[in-house]
XYZ file of C-alpha atoms in Angstrom:
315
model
C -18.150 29.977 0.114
C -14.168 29.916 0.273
C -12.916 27.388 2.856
C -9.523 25.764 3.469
C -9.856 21.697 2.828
C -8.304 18.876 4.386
C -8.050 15.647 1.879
C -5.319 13.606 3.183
C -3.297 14.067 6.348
C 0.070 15.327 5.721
C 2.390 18.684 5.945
C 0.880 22.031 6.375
C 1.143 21.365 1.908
C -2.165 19.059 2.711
C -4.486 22.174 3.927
C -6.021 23.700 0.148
C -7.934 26.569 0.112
C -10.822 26.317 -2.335
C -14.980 26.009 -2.822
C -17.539 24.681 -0.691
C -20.806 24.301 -0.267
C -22.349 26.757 2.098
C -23.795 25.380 5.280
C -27.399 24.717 6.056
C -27.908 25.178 9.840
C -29.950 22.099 11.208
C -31.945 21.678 14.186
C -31.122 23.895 17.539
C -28.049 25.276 15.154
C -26.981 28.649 13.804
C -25.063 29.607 10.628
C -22.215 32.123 11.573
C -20.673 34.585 9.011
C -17.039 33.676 10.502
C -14.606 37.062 10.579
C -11.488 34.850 12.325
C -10.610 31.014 13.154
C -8.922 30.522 16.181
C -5.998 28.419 15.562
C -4.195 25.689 18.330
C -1.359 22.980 18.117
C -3.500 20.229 18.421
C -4.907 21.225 15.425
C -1.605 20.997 13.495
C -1.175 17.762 15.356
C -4.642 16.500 13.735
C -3.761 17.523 10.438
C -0.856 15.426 10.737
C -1.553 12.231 11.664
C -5.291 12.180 11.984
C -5.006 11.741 15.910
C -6.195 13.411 18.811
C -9.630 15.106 20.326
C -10.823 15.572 16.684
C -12.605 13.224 14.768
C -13.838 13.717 10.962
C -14.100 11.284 7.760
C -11.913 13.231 4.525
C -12.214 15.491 2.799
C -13.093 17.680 5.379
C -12.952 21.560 6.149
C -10.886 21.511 9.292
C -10.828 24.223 12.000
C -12.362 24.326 15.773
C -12.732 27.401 16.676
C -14.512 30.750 15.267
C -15.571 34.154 15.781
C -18.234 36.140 13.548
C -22.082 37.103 13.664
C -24.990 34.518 13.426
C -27.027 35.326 10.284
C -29.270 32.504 10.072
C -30.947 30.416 12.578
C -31.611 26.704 12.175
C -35.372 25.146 13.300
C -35.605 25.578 17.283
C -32.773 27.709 17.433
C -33.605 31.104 19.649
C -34.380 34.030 17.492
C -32.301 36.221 20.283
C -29.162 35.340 19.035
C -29.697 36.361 15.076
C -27.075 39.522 14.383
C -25.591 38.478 17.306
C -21.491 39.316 17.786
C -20.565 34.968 19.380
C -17.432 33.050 19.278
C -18.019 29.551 19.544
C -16.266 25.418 19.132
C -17.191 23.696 16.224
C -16.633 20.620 17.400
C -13.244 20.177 15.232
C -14.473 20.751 11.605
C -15.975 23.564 9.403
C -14.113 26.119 10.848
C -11.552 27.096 7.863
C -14.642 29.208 6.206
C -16.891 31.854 6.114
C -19.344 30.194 7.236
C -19.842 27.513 10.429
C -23.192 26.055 11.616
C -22.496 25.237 14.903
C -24.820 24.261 18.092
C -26.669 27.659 19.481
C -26.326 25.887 22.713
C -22.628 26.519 22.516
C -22.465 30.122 21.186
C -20.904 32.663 23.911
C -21.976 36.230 23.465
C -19.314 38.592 23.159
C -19.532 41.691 25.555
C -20.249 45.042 24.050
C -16.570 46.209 23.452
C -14.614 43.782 22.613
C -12.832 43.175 19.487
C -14.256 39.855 17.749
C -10.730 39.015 16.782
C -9.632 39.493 20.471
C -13.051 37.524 21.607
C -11.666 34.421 18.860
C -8.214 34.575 20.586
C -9.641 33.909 23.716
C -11.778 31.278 22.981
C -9.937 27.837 23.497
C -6.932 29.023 25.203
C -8.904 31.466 27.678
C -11.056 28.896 28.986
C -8.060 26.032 28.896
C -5.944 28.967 31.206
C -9.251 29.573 33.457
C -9.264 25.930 34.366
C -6.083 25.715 35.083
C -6.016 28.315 37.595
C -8.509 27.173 38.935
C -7.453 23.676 39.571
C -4.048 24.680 40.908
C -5.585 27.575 42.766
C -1.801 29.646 43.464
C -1.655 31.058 46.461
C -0.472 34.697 46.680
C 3.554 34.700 47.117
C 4.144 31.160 45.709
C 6.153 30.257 42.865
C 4.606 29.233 39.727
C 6.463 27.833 36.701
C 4.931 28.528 33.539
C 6.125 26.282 30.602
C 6.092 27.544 27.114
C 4.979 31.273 28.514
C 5.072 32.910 25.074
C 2.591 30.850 23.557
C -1.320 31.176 23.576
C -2.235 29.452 26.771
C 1.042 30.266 28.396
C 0.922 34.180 27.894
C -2.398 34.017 29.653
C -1.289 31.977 32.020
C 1.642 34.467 33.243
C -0.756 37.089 33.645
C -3.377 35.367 35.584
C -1.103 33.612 38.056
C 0.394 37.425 38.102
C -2.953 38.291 39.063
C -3.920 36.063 41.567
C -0.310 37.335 43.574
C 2.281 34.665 42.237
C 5.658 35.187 41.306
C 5.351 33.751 38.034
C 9.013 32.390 36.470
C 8.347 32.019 32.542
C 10.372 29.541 30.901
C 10.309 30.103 27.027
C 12.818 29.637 23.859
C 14.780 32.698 23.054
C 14.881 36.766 24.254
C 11.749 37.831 22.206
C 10.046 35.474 23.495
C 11.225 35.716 27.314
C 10.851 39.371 26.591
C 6.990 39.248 26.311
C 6.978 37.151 29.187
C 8.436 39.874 31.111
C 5.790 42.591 29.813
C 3.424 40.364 30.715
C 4.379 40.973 34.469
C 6.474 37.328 34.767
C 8.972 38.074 37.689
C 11.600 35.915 36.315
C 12.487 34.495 32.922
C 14.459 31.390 32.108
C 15.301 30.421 28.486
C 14.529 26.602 27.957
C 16.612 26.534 24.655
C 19.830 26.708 27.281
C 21.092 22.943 28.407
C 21.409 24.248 32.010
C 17.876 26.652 32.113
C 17.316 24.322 35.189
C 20.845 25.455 37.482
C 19.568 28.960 37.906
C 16.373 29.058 39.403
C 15.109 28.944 43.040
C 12.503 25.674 43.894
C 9.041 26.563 42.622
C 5.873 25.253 44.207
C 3.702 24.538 41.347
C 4.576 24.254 37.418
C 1.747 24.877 34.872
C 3.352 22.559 31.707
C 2.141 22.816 28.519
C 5.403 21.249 26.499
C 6.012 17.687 28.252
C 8.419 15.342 27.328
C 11.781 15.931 28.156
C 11.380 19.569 28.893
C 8.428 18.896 31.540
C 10.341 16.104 33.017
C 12.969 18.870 33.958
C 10.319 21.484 35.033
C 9.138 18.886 37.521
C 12.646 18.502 38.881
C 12.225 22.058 39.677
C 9.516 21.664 42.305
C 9.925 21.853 46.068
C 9.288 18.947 48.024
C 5.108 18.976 48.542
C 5.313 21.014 45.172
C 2.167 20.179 42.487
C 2.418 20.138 38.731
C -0.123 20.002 36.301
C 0.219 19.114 32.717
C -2.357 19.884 30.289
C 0.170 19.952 26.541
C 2.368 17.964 24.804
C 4.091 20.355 22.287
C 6.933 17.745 22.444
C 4.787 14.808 21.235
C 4.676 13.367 24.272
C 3.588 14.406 28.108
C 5.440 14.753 30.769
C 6.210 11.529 32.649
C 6.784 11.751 36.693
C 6.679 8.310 38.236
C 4.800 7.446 40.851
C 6.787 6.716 43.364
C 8.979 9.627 42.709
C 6.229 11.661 43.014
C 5.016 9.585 46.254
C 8.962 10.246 47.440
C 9.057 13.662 47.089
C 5.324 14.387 48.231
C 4.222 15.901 44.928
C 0.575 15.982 43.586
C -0.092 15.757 40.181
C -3.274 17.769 39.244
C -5.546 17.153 36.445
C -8.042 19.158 34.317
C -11.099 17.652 34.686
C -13.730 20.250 33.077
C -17.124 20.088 32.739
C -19.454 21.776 30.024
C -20.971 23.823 33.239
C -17.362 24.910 34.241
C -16.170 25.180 30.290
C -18.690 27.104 30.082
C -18.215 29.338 33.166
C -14.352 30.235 32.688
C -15.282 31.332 28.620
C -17.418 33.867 30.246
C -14.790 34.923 32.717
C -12.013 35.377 30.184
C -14.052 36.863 27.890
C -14.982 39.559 30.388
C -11.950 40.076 32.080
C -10.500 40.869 28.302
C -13.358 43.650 28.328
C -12.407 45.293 31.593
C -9.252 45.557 30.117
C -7.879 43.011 32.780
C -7.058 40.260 30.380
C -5.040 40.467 26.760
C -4.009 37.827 24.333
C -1.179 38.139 22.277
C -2.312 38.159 18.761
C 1.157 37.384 17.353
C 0.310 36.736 13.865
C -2.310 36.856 11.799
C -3.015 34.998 7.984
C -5.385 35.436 5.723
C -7.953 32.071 5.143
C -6.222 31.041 2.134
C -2.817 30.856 3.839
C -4.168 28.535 6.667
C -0.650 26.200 5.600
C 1.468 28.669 6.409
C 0.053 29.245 9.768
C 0.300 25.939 10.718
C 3.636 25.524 9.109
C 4.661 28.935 11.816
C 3.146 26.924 14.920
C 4.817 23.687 14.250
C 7.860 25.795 13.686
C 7.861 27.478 17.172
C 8.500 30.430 14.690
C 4.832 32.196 16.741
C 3.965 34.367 19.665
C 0.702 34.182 21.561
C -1.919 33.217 19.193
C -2.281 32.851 15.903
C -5.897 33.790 13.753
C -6.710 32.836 10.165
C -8.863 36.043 9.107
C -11.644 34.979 7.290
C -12.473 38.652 5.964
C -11.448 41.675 6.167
């Protein structure tokens, strides 16, 4: 099968598209015939350094996230789900191919309807949104910050907060960017490239970060007293700091994601059929084909994207 490999960590030069073996789906698995791979930063950041929620010995075929049709099934694995549409994890390899055995246990169905690619977009930033919502539960009328709004989480974020009655203030870099935030039904923009993007805007009550660093540290100087931030990205490199006692001073609460595979599991489902009602849309902002799978992470680590980004695996 084609697949992208990782041999060393390194640049986006490091990711080499070339032969593999095809995979043999083991016990309680499935093989899926992959159509897209669902790319996220973290991912870049792996390739990078070797760090973060991703483990795997080299050479591996990277990738975490896919969308395609199960074609084989593995010993135990329920017949129900052969020439099935699914999107599923893949637990942080194998999914720069065209084909992924992954856990059934972990497949999600997708509804009758909806696009696979769409489905694949949806898949780790969806549920990652869900979660947060639902931990910071907005309340209808409140202010809501949303921290790197063009990007895959962030653009989903903006429209559920919308959603659930906020008055969502985007803060992105630059007017195409601010400019989807704004489609997406964001009240007010703010662009973070600007030294003094903090002056302008009114107190907010929560902020939803997903930069950190520097750029989070000044969200959070943005909330009311009694405000709440939670922080679940470090584009930056780093996440956001707020001190203790400053946030003791100023009454804030700092929330944290704290999922479960029950709840994981809960808010895929959601997103997945709130994007078939037609209440839900990722941005799809670019697309590359499998071989190209450096340049697409060379785009994301050059905040050069929009939304999400998909290798397609065919065509």
């Amino acid at each position: 099968m084609r697949a992208v490999w990782l041999r060393e960590f390194g640049g986006p030069e490091v990711l080499v598209a070339g032969a593999a073996p095809d995979p043999v789906p083991g016990e309680g698995q499935v093989l899926v015939e992959v159509a897209h791979a669902n790319l996220t930063f973290v991912e870049t950041q792996f390739r990078a350094t070797g760090l973060g929620p991703f483990t795997g010995a080299l050479p591996m075929v990277p990738g975490n996230g896919v969308g395609g049709t199960v074609t084989t099934l593995g010993p135990g694995a329920d017949p129900a789900w052969l020439g099935r549409r699914v999107v599923s994890s893949t637990g942080g390899s194998g999914g720069y191919a065209e084909l992924a055995a992954v856990p059934a246990d972990g497949l999600h169905p997708v509804p009758d309807g909806l696009p696979l690619d769409t489905a694949t977009a949806l898949l780790a930033d969806g549920r990652t949104a869900r979660l947060l919502l639902e931990t910071a539960a907005p309340a209808p009328g409140e202010r809501v910050l949303v921290t790197a709004a063009a990007g895959g989480v962030g653009t989903l974020l903006v429209q559920l907060a919308t959603a659930a009655g906020a008055h969502v203030l985007a803060a992105a870099g630059g007017p195409r960017k601010l400019a989807l935030a704004a489609e997406l039904g964001a009240a007010e923009t703010v662009d973070y490239l600007q030294p003094d993007w903090t002056r302008a805007p009114a107190p907010v009550d929560l902020v939803l970060d997903g930069v950190g660093g520097a750029l989070g540290r000044a969200a959070a100087g943005l909330l009311r007293d009694g405000g709440r931030i939670v922080s679940y990205g470090l584009a930056s490199g780093s996440w956001t700091d707020l001190p203790a006692d400053e946030a003791a001073a100023r009454d804030l609460t700092v929330l944290h994601l704290r999922p479960t595979p029950e709840r994981t599991r809960a808010a895929t489902a959601h997103v997945l059929a709130e994007a078939a009602a037609h209440r839900l849309r990722p941005v799809i902002g670019q697309r590359f084909p499998l071989e190209r799978a450096a340049d697409a992470h060379r785009a994301i680590e050059n905040r050069a994207t929009l939304g999400k980004t998909l290798l397609d695996v065919r065509p």
